[in-house]
Amino acid sequence: MKLDDAVAVVLFFGVTAYALFGGADFGAGFWDLIAGGAERGAEPRAVIDHSLAPIWEANHVWLIFCLVVLWSAFPRAFASITLTLFVPLALAALGIVLRGASFAFRKSVFRTRDRRNFGAAFATSSVLVPYCMGAVAGAIASGRVPPGGKAGDTWSSWINPTSIVGGVLAVAVCSYLAAVYLTADSKRRGNLAMERYFRIRAIAAAVVAGIVAFIGIFVFHHDAPYLFHGLLSRALPLVIVSALCGIGSLVLLVRGAGGVVRVLAAGAVASVVIGWGVAQWPYLLPTSLKVSQGAAPSGTLWAMLVVFAAAAVVIIPSLALLYVLDQKSLLPGEEDVDAPAPLTSAP
Amino acid sequence: MHLLAVNPLPWARSQMAFTLAFHIVLVPLGVSWAAMALIANYRAIKHDDSDALLLAQRWSKYMAVTFAVGAVTGTVLSFEFGLLWPRFMGRWGDAFGIPFAVEGLFFFLEAIFVAIYIYGWRRLKPWPHFWTGVPIVIAGVGGSTSVVAANAWMNEPSGFTLNAAGKIVKVDPIGVIFNKAMPFEAAHMVIAAYIVGGFLVASVYAFGMLRGRRDRYHRLGFIIPFTLAAIFTPIQLVVGDQLAAWVYRHEPQKFAAIELVPKTRSNAPETILGFLNSKNEVVAGVRIPGVASILSDPTSGTATVVKGRNAFPANDQPSRAEANVVHLAWDTMVGLGTLLFLISVWYGLSWWRRRDYPKSKWFLRVGAVTGVLSVIALEAGWVVTEVGRQPWVVRNYMRVGDAVTADTGVWVTFLVVLALYAGLGVTTILVLRGLSRRYRGQTGAWDETDVPYGPNDGPGPGGATTSHPEGVGAR
Ligand code: HDD
Ligand code: HEM
Ligand code: HEM
């Protein structure tokens, strides 16, 4: 494998990790958004808070990882992408601020009204951000980003059929992942009512995601032909794996089984994301800029690989530690530590 | 959109400066607060000190908030590199990006262990839990060092080869990261992070003590961070002096603005305040003869020649207005640095003589403002660096005007960002205050049920393994 290919693989590894971990976080925000009024939604929101609190920040560093690798290893493509997709990227950045901050704030305030406001900001932006990211992916995959640090159209680059499918699919997939993870979490905590609650939602999200993906195929046929042909040739095995995992997880969900579902769901999502990469191979920006044309000099590429190796040695075990501690309930949420006793004098 | 097509350059600059200036206030807390919490944590375990334990635990909760805000505002900065300066990134990303990749590693480490440390109080055993805090401290230093390496690279670009068309064809990552400006700048920033973080946290407790809350808990909450910051102030003066000498040698245009030197000369005076008028003369302010020359190179003393603004083409150095800004910012930083040093000396003398901090009410009053003063010094330092580099974004290679985005809608994002961050800043403070009031309102309850490492009802392996006293007492 050539050096630039290797870095492209690393980049896609990051994108996949962000989809799996960051995506589940966003999805949890979606369920928070539609959980209903303060009373009805209290329990699912508590489960969501509990599951997200210790891990959301680490999950989002994957985004930083992707950005950094992209701008160092493929700077010209990065410049084209940011010039063209200024609007959805700016929206995503603002959404990330709103989301992260209001999630942290919600955990630290104790009046219902404050909680509700922060909660609303958290949840709305959790939908906005993945939509924008999906739209950006659609813009790239459908060849709407020109090469050479030039700007494409400000609006039609991301308001177009492929981007809309990308955005909706991203929201659906995130919700699906989140619901599956939350089902497993509730089960682990012995909360049967919530297990059922999220299981039903996981099934619904899986069906929606499947339908959107199916429609997507037709849309791509017209709107993103290179992607379409890639998906049906080079990336076909991955598409099939994804479909099988998706259907498998659906069957297991309906039958109420736990554990493995998470693996299948993650497999379904990961293979779609990787499938996207394989389908547009060897292009970074189909069909105008190949990976090999857009790559930085070898010194930079080596630096990326070395950093990635260091991450594999240091970060992945640390992440594993975090997730294991979390799964063993050794990182109890704050609400265990101090029950939110409403304090009349609080501001 | 055409009606509203506004030149993006000033807006992009304002947005970059504003968001960076916001982020940089949170950075010191991210870098040094964990160290303070660990000092308290260590005391708590080693000496069975329940006040220290409570401090460490509460600090870690405040950290959860400031860390989150630091993380999201940092993420915005990463987006902005592309959104505001795509031509800069497109041309220099191959080199400039490398330190950020290293930074990414440290951020990962920091985010992971912050989570473990903050959420691990109850169920992890004391010492293992303590150790999960150590990577945060390392990552804080490593992370800020790498970001500053990127900034230093903009001042002193190196580690790359250009072809005739000006495109980077070869990159030497080590040369990029360890550019010549990096060691002093990074050291200066990390020390600044400890100074600012320490004084900021100490201020809060000084304020509390002025309000009459003079229990041991507040004393400790003041002494630990204040001592840490006070230790670093003299070191910062030395490092800052070295950094200035470095700027004198390598960035003479910036230096001429810093010291406000219109014409090349020896025996250059140190001008305090004052500004350049439209005839390029220094007016107002106080001049101390020879001092700028002596500080630039003590070995040659007043004979040291300082290059003036007349030595460089007008469009290759900061404009007159910019030079005035740089100079004012410089005076602010150095003035406040000296003041903070004197305050630290006061504190140090008192410890030396009486094993306690100065018992005067005035000392607490001063202590309560050190936080704000050190933040101002920090911001001023960045203004010196950034505005002093003008008109270059990559010194001698790329001008800011050539780096900016073509998107004419930047003014919109700037206004949105302004509003959003104003809300974010106010809310952060309100939430932190709310937390603190709530803790104060609790008389013991929180402490009894929640003594970390305390009696544990959960099944986890990190059982109750503590000898800490029950009921830490009312606050
Ligand atoms: C608590 C904060 C603080 C304090 C007390 C000082 N500084 Fe500073 N200074 C900074 C915080 C800072 C900073 C914000 O961190 C900067 C911006 C870039 C950098 O590396 O550090 C900086 C930049 C900076 C620069 C510009 C470097 C460049 O552009 O490459 C110089 C020459 C100095 N400092 C020198 C000093 C001196 C001589 C000080 C002693 C009185 C001093 N600083 C105190
Ligand atoms: C002197 C300048 C800077 C220093 C010393 C610095 C340091 C830090 C530190 C220590 C953190 C950890 C979070 C916290 O504790 O608040 C952080 C967060 C962050 N910073 Fe900055 N930063 C600087 C400027 C920048 C710039 C210019 C960028 C743009 C690329 C940036 C990007 C980030 C990102 C992406 C995060 C979030 C990381 C996470 O998710 O944990 N920072 N910064
Ligand atoms: C956190 C402290 C910082 C502050 C307060 C700050 C401040 C500023 C200011 C005032 C400008 C606009 C300059 C002008 O007047 O035209 C600017 C621009 C910029 N800064 Fe910084 N800066 C900081 C740190 C950094 C760091 C750590 C980096 C990169 C690693 C960075 C990268 C840039 C870039 C790319 C620009 C735009 C181009 C330019 O105007 O030079 N800054 N910053």
PDB file of C-alpha atoms in Angstrom, chain B residues 174-386:
ATOM      1  CA  ILE B 174      10.630  17.443  13.491  1.00  0.00           C
ATOM      2  CA  GLY B 175      11.743  20.705  11.943  1.00  0.00           C
ATOM      3  CA  VAL B 176       8.154  21.940  11.945  1.00  0.00           C
ATOM      4  CA  ILE B 177       7.395  21.024  15.530  1.00  0.00           C
ATOM      5  CA  PHE B 178      10.715  22.032  17.006  1.00  0.00           C
ATOM      6  CA  ASN B 179      10.943  25.282  15.145  1.00  0.00           C
ATOM      7  CA  LYS B 180      13.244  27.746  16.790  1.00  0.00           C
ATOM      8  CA  ALA B 181      10.533  29.858  18.355  1.00  0.00           C
ATOM      9  CA  MET B 182       8.853  26.892  19.978  1.00  0.00           C
ATOM     10  CA  PRO B 183      10.859  26.171  23.154  1.00  0.00           C
ATOM     11  CA  PHE B 184      10.529  29.607  24.733  1.00  0.00           C
ATOM     12  CA  GLU B 185       6.993  30.239  23.554  1.00  0.00           C
ATOM     13  CA  ALA B 186       5.783  26.883  24.789  1.00  0.00           C
ATOM     14  CA  ALA B 187       7.499  27.213  28.147  1.00  0.00           C
ATOM     15  CA  HIS B 188       6.104  30.700  28.530  1.00  0.00           C
ATOM     16  CA  MET B 189       2.579  29.541  27.753  1.00  0.00           C
ATOM     17  CA  VAL B 190       2.637  26.504  30.045  1.00  0.00           C
ATOM     18  CA  ILE B 191       3.919  28.631  32.906  1.00  0.00           C
ATOM     19  CA  ALA B 192       1.268  31.225  32.104  1.00  0.00           C
ATOM     20  CA  ALA B 193      -1.326  28.469  32.321  1.00  0.00           C
ATOM     21  CA  TYR B 194      -0.223  27.608  35.853  1.00  0.00           C
ATOM     22  CA  ILE B 195      -0.097  31.245  36.862  1.00  0.00           C
ATOM     23  CA  VAL B 196      -3.507  32.081  35.466  1.00  0.00           C
ATOM     24  CA  GLY B 197      -5.152  28.881  36.637  1.00  0.00           C
ATOM     25  CA  GLY B 198      -3.690  29.216  40.113  1.00  0.00           C
ATOM     26  CA  PHE B 199      -4.600  32.853  40.591  1.00  0.00           C
ATOM     27  CA  LEU B 200      -8.059  32.395  39.134  1.00  0.00           C
ATOM     28  CA  VAL B 201      -8.982  29.598  41.499  1.00  0.00           C
ATOM     29  CA  ALA B 202      -7.312  31.306  44.446  1.00  0.00           C
ATOM     30  CA  SER B 203      -9.241  34.516  43.742  1.00  0.00           C
ATOM     31  CA  VAL B 204     -12.516  32.760  44.299  1.00  0.00           C
ATOM     32  CA  TYR B 205     -11.505  31.620  47.759  1.00  0.00           C
ATOM     33  CA  ALA B 206      -9.929  34.962  48.604  1.00  0.00           C
ATOM     34  CA  PHE B 207     -13.260  36.475  47.774  1.00  0.00           C
ATOM     35  CA  GLY B 208     -15.018  33.926  49.958  1.00  0.00           C
ATOM     36  CA  MET B 209     -12.711  34.703  52.872  1.00  0.00           C
ATOM     37  CA  LEU B 210     -13.356  38.416  52.483  1.00  0.00           C
ATOM     38  CA  ARG B 211     -17.001  37.571  52.842  1.00  0.00           C
ATOM     39  CA  GLY B 212     -16.213  35.982  56.169  1.00  0.00           C
ATOM     40  CA  ARG B 213     -15.930  32.345  55.171  1.00  0.00           C
ATOM     41  CA  ARG B 214     -12.596  31.798  56.830  1.00  0.00           C
ATOM     42  CA  ASP B 215     -12.780  28.135  57.715  1.00  0.00           C
ATOM     43  CA  ARG B 216      -9.991  25.731  56.988  1.00  0.00           C
ATOM     44  CA  TYR B 217     -11.644  24.616  53.787  1.00  0.00           C
ATOM     45  CA  HIS B 218     -11.464  28.092  52.301  1.00  0.00           C
ATOM     46  CA  ARG B 219      -7.932  28.624  53.537  1.00  0.00           C
ATOM     47  CA  LEU B 220      -6.777  25.472  51.803  1.00  0.00           C
ATOM     48  CA  GLY B 221      -8.714  26.393  48.694  1.00  0.00           C
ATOM     49  CA  PHE B 222      -6.783  29.626  48.639  1.00  0.00           C
ATOM     50  CA  ILE B 223      -3.343  28.422  49.671  1.00  0.00           C
ATOM     51  CA  ILE B 224      -2.926  25.500  47.283  1.00  0.00           C
ATOM     52  CA  PRO B 225      -3.561  27.384  44.025  1.00  0.00           C
ATOM     53  CA  PHE B 226      -2.030  30.652  45.188  1.00  0.00           C
ATOM     54  CA  THR B 227       1.203  28.975  46.213  1.00  0.00           C
ATOM     55  CA  LEU B 228       1.421  27.156  42.918  1.00  0.00           C
ATOM     56  CA  ALA B 229       0.912  30.365  40.953  1.00  0.00           C
ATOM     57  CA  ALA B 230       3.270  32.343  43.174  1.00  0.00           C
ATOM     58  CA  ILE B 231       6.059  29.833  42.599  1.00  0.00           C
ATOM     59  CA  PHE B 232       5.731  30.280  38.854  1.00  0.00           C
ATOM     60  CA  THR B 233       5.723  34.084  38.705  1.00  0.00           C
ATOM     61  CA  PRO B 234       9.490  34.623  39.118  1.00  0.00           C
ATOM     62  CA  ILE B 235      10.175  31.824  36.659  1.00  0.00           C
ATOM     63  CA  GLN B 236       7.875  33.538  34.181  1.00  0.00           C
ATOM     64  CA  LEU B 237       9.836  36.762  34.425  1.00  0.00           C
ATOM     65  CA  VAL B 238      13.030  34.945  33.503  1.00  0.00           C
ATOM     66  CA  VAL B 239      11.440  32.995  30.673  1.00  0.00           C
ATOM     67  CA  GLY B 240       9.669  36.121  29.381  1.00  0.00           C
ATOM     68  CA  ASP B 241      12.945  37.976  29.361  1.00  0.00           C
ATOM     69  CA  GLN B 242      14.555  35.183  27.353  1.00  0.00           C
ATOM     70  CA  LEU B 243      11.619  35.178  24.977  1.00  0.00           C
ATOM     71  CA  ALA B 244      11.957  38.914  24.452  1.00  0.00           C
ATOM     72  CA  ALA B 245      15.651  38.514  23.696  1.00  0.00           C
ATOM     73  CA  TRP B 246      14.701  35.834  21.207  1.00  0.00           C
ATOM     74  CA  VAL B 247      12.205  38.113  19.505  1.00  0.00           C
ATOM     75  CA  TYR B 248      14.880  40.793  19.358  1.00  0.00           C
ATOM     76  CA  ARG B 249      17.161  38.452  17.446  1.00  0.00           C
ATOM     77  CA  HIS B 250      14.666  36.728  15.153  1.00  0.00           C
ATOM     78  CA  GLU B 251      11.612  38.923  14.744  1.00  0.00           C
ATOM     79  CA  PRO B 252      13.060  42.442  14.632  1.00  0.00           C
ATOM     80  CA  GLN B 253       9.910  43.934  13.085  1.00  0.00           C
ATOM     81  CA  LYS B 254       7.855  42.726  16.007  1.00  0.00           C
ATOM     82  CA  PHE B 255      10.493  43.889  18.426  1.00  0.00           C
ATOM     83  CA  ALA B 256      10.505  47.387  16.975  1.00  0.00           C
ATOM     84  CA  ALA B 257       6.759  47.515  17.623  1.00  0.00           C
ATOM     85  CA  ILE B 258       7.055  46.042  21.108  1.00  0.00           C
ATOM     86  CA  GLU B 259       9.653  48.590  22.208  1.00  0.00           C
ATOM     87  CA  LEU B 260       8.274  51.364  20.015  1.00  0.00           C
ATOM     88  CA  VAL B 261      11.529  52.154  18.256  1.00  0.00           C
ATOM     89  CA  PRO B 262      10.993  54.378  15.189  1.00  0.00           C
ATOM     90  CA  LYS B 263      14.641  54.595  14.111  1.00  0.00           C
ATOM     91  CA  THR B 264      17.453  52.101  14.416  1.00  0.00           C
ATOM     92  CA  ARG B 265      19.697  53.046  17.308  1.00  0.00           C
ATOM     93  CA  SER B 266      21.849  51.914  20.175  1.00  0.00           C
ATOM     94  CA  ASN B 267      21.128  52.913  23.757  1.00  0.00           C
ATOM     95  CA  ALA B 268      17.429  52.432  22.983  1.00  0.00           C
ATOM     96  CA  PRO B 269      15.138  53.512  25.805  1.00  0.00           C
ATOM     97  CA  GLU B 270      12.443  51.389  27.387  1.00  0.00           C
ATOM     98  CA  THR B 271       9.272  53.344  26.741  1.00  0.00           C
ATOM     99  CA  ILE B 272       6.497  52.881  29.229  1.00  0.00           C
ATOM    100  CA  LEU B 273       3.095  53.691  27.759  1.00  0.00           C
ATOM    101  CA  GLY B 274       3.382  56.371  25.076  1.00  0.00           C
ATOM    102  CA  PHE B 275       2.540  55.918  21.408  1.00  0.00           C
ATOM    103  CA  LEU B 276       3.664  56.642  17.870  1.00  0.00           C
ATOM    104  CA  ASN B 277       2.053  59.752  16.433  1.00  0.00           C
ATOM    105  CA  SER B 278       1.311  60.310  12.766  1.00  0.00           C
ATOM    106  CA  LYS B 279       4.840  61.624  12.244  1.00  0.00           C
ATOM    107  CA  ASN B 280       6.217  58.373  13.599  1.00  0.00           C
ATOM    108  CA  GLU B 281       7.565  59.983  16.722  1.00  0.00           C
ATOM    109  CA  VAL B 282       7.154  58.491  20.154  1.00  0.00           C
ATOM    110  CA  VAL B 283       5.063  60.804  22.261  1.00  0.00           C
ATOM    111  CA  ALA B 284       3.870  60.742  25.856  1.00  0.00           C
ATOM    112  CA  GLY B 285       4.908  57.970  28.186  1.00  0.00           C
ATOM    113  CA  VAL B 286       8.039  57.593  30.258  1.00  0.00           C
ATOM    114  CA  ARG B 287      11.397  56.751  28.732  1.00  0.00           C
ATOM    115  CA  ILE B 288      14.043  54.899  30.703  1.00  0.00           C
ATOM    116  CA  PRO B 289      17.293  55.414  28.806  1.00  0.00           C
ATOM    117  CA  GLY B 290      19.186  52.412  27.518  1.00  0.00           C
ATOM    118  CA  VAL B 291      17.046  49.743  29.120  1.00  0.00           C
ATOM    119  CA  ALA B 292      15.600  48.271  25.916  1.00  0.00           C
ATOM    120  CA  SER B 293      19.132  47.847  24.579  1.00  0.00           C
ATOM    121  CA  ILE B 294      20.371  46.292  27.797  1.00  0.00           C
ATOM    122  CA  LEU B 295      17.501  43.819  27.986  1.00  0.00           C
ATOM    123  CA  SER B 296      17.852  42.855  24.318  1.00  0.00           C
ATOM    124  CA  ASP B 297      21.412  41.761  24.821  1.00  0.00           C
ATOM    125  CA  PRO B 298      22.916  42.266  28.269  1.00  0.00           C
ATOM    126  CA  THR B 299      26.379  41.269  27.055  1.00  0.00           C
ATOM    127  CA  SER B 300      26.711  44.386  24.921  1.00  0.00           C
ATOM    128  CA  GLY B 301      24.632  46.555  27.251  1.00  0.00           C
ATOM    129  CA  THR B 302      23.591  49.979  26.093  1.00  0.00           C
ATOM    130  CA  ALA B 303      25.680  49.554  22.957  1.00  0.00           C
ATOM    131  CA  THR B 304      23.206  46.978  21.638  1.00  0.00           C
ATOM    132  CA  VAL B 305      21.703  48.227  18.411  1.00  0.00           C
ATOM    133  CA  VAL B 306      17.933  47.877  18.175  1.00  0.00           C
ATOM    134  CA  LYS B 307      16.463  47.938  14.684  1.00  0.00           C
ATOM    135  CA  GLY B 308      13.782  50.550  14.289  1.00  0.00           C
ATOM    136  CA  ARG B 309      10.678  50.634  12.158  1.00  0.00           C
ATOM    137  CA  ASN B 310      12.557  52.600   9.510  1.00  0.00           C
ATOM    138  CA  ALA B 311      14.684  49.510   8.836  1.00  0.00           C
ATOM    139  CA  PHE B 312      11.801  47.617   7.203  1.00  0.00           C
ATOM    140  CA  PRO B 313       9.462  48.296   4.287  1.00  0.00           C
ATOM    141  CA  ALA B 314       6.245  49.782   5.583  1.00  0.00           C
ATOM    142  CA  ASN B 315       4.057  46.989   4.268  1.00  0.00           C
ATOM    143  CA  ASP B 316       6.190  44.246   5.791  1.00  0.00           C
ATOM    144  CA  GLN B 317       5.655  45.251   9.391  1.00  0.00           C
ATOM    145  CA  PRO B 318       2.747  46.115  11.667  1.00  0.00           C
ATOM    146  CA  SER B 319       1.048  49.373  10.748  1.00  0.00           C
ATOM    147  CA  ARG B 320       1.414  52.312  13.064  1.00  0.00           C
ATOM    148  CA  ALA B 321      -1.907  51.596  14.726  1.00  0.00           C
ATOM    149  CA  GLU B 322      -0.981  47.957  15.123  1.00  0.00           C
ATOM    150  CA  ALA B 323       2.395  48.871  16.565  1.00  0.00           C
ATOM    151  CA  ASN B 324       0.665  51.023  19.151  1.00  0.00           C
ATOM    152  CA  VAL B 325      -1.597  48.145  20.074  1.00  0.00           C
ATOM    153  CA  VAL B 326       1.368  45.808  20.372  1.00  0.00           C
ATOM    154  CA  HIS B 327       3.230  48.237  22.549  1.00  0.00           C
ATOM    155  CA  LEU B 328       0.304  48.862  24.848  1.00  0.00           C
ATOM    156  CA  ALA B 329      -0.317  45.144  25.165  1.00  0.00           C
ATOM    157  CA  TRP B 330       3.340  44.628  25.920  1.00  0.00           C
ATOM    158  CA  ASP B 331       3.306  47.213  28.691  1.00  0.00           C
ATOM    159  CA  THR B 332       0.192  45.611  30.092  1.00  0.00           C
ATOM    160  CA  MET B 333       1.685  42.135  30.158  1.00  0.00           C
ATOM    161  CA  VAL B 334       5.022  43.140  31.592  1.00  0.00           C
ATOM    162  CA  GLY B 335       3.445  45.530  34.064  1.00  0.00           C
ATOM    163  CA  LEU B 336       1.007  42.962  35.344  1.00  0.00           C
ATOM    164  CA  GLY B 337       3.692  40.257  35.335  1.00  0.00           C
ATOM    165  CA  THR B 338       5.839  42.451  37.560  1.00  0.00           C
ATOM    166  CA  LEU B 339       2.904  43.280  39.798  1.00  0.00           C
ATOM    167  CA  LEU B 340       1.961  39.628  40.196  1.00  0.00           C
ATOM    168  CA  PHE B 341       5.571  38.885  40.996  1.00  0.00           C
ATOM    169  CA  LEU B 342       5.604  41.514  43.748  1.00  0.00           C
ATOM    170  CA  ILE B 343       2.399  40.123  45.197  1.00  0.00           C
ATOM    171  CA  SER B 344       3.985  36.695  45.200  1.00  0.00           C
ATOM    172  CA  VAL B 345       7.022  38.072  46.997  1.00  0.00           C
ATOM    173  CA  TRP B 346       4.749  39.553  49.662  1.00  0.00           C
ATOM    174  CA  TYR B 347       3.104  36.178  50.063  1.00  0.00           C
ATOM    175  CA  GLY B 348       6.438  34.356  50.090  1.00  0.00           C
ATOM    176  CA  LEU B 349       7.940  36.622  52.738  1.00  0.00           C
ATOM    177  CA  SER B 350       4.954  36.097  54.947  1.00  0.00           C
ATOM    178  CA  TRP B 351       5.284  32.341  54.690  1.00  0.00           C
ATOM    179  CA  TRP B 352       8.943  32.543  55.367  1.00  0.00           C
ATOM    180  CA  ARG B 353       8.472  34.652  58.485  1.00  0.00           C
ATOM    181  CA  ARG B 354       5.193  33.383  59.896  1.00  0.00           C
ATOM    182  CA  ARG B 355       4.303  30.176  58.076  1.00  0.00           C
ATOM    183  CA  ASP B 356       1.073  31.752  56.949  1.00  0.00           C
ATOM    184  CA  TYR B 357      -0.276  34.071  54.292  1.00  0.00           C
ATOM    185  CA  PRO B 358      -0.339  37.799  55.097  1.00  0.00           C
ATOM    186  CA  LYS B 359      -3.095  38.394  57.579  1.00  0.00           C
ATOM    187  CA  SER B 360      -4.057  41.800  56.261  1.00  0.00           C
ATOM    188  CA  LYS B 361      -7.412  42.347  54.691  1.00  0.00           C
ATOM    189  CA  TRP B 362      -5.592  44.127  51.903  1.00  0.00           C
ATOM    190  CA  PHE B 363      -3.786  40.997  50.987  1.00  0.00           C
ATOM    191  CA  LEU B 364      -7.049  39.155  50.503  1.00  0.00           C
ATOM    192  CA  ARG B 365      -8.381  42.025  48.451  1.00  0.00           C
ATOM    193  CA  VAL B 366      -5.332  41.883  46.242  1.00  0.00           C
ATOM    194  CA  GLY B 367      -5.587  38.114  46.138  1.00  0.00           C
ATOM    195  CA  ALA B 368      -9.164  38.365  44.954  1.00  0.00           C
ATOM    196  CA  VAL B 369      -8.150  40.326  41.852  1.00  0.00           C
ATOM    197  CA  THR B 370      -5.031  38.353  40.892  1.00  0.00           C
ATOM    198  CA  GLY B 371      -7.177  36.049  38.785  1.00  0.00           C
ATOM    199  CA  VAL B 372      -8.495  38.825  36.601  1.00  0.00           C
ATOM    200  CA  LEU B 373      -5.091  40.483  36.400  1.00  0.00           C
ATOM    201  CA  SER B 374      -3.393  37.325  35.231  1.00  0.00           C
ATOM    202  CA  VAL B 375      -6.056  36.711  32.593  1.00  0.00           C
ATOM    203  CA  ILE B 376      -5.460  40.226  31.283  1.00  0.00           C
ATOM    204  CA  ALA B 377      -1.720  39.531  31.144  1.00  0.00           C
ATOM    205  CA  LEU B 378      -2.380  36.352  29.215  1.00  0.00           C
ATOM    206  CA  GLU B 379      -4.609  38.042  26.668  1.00  0.00           C
ATOM    207  CA  ALA B 380      -2.155  40.895  26.309  1.00  0.00           C
ATOM    208  CA  GLY B 381       0.664  38.449  25.630  1.00  0.00           C
ATOM    209  CA  TRP B 382      -1.296  36.940  22.780  1.00  0.00           C
ATOM    210  CA  VAL B 383      -2.039  40.320  21.317  1.00  0.00           C
ATOM    211  CA  VAL B 384       1.703  41.018  21.318  1.00  0.00           C
ATOM    212  CA  THR B 385       2.389  37.784  19.481  1.00  0.00           C
ATOM    213  CA  GLU B 386      -0.444  37.904  16.965  1.00  0.00           C
TER     214      GLU B 386
END
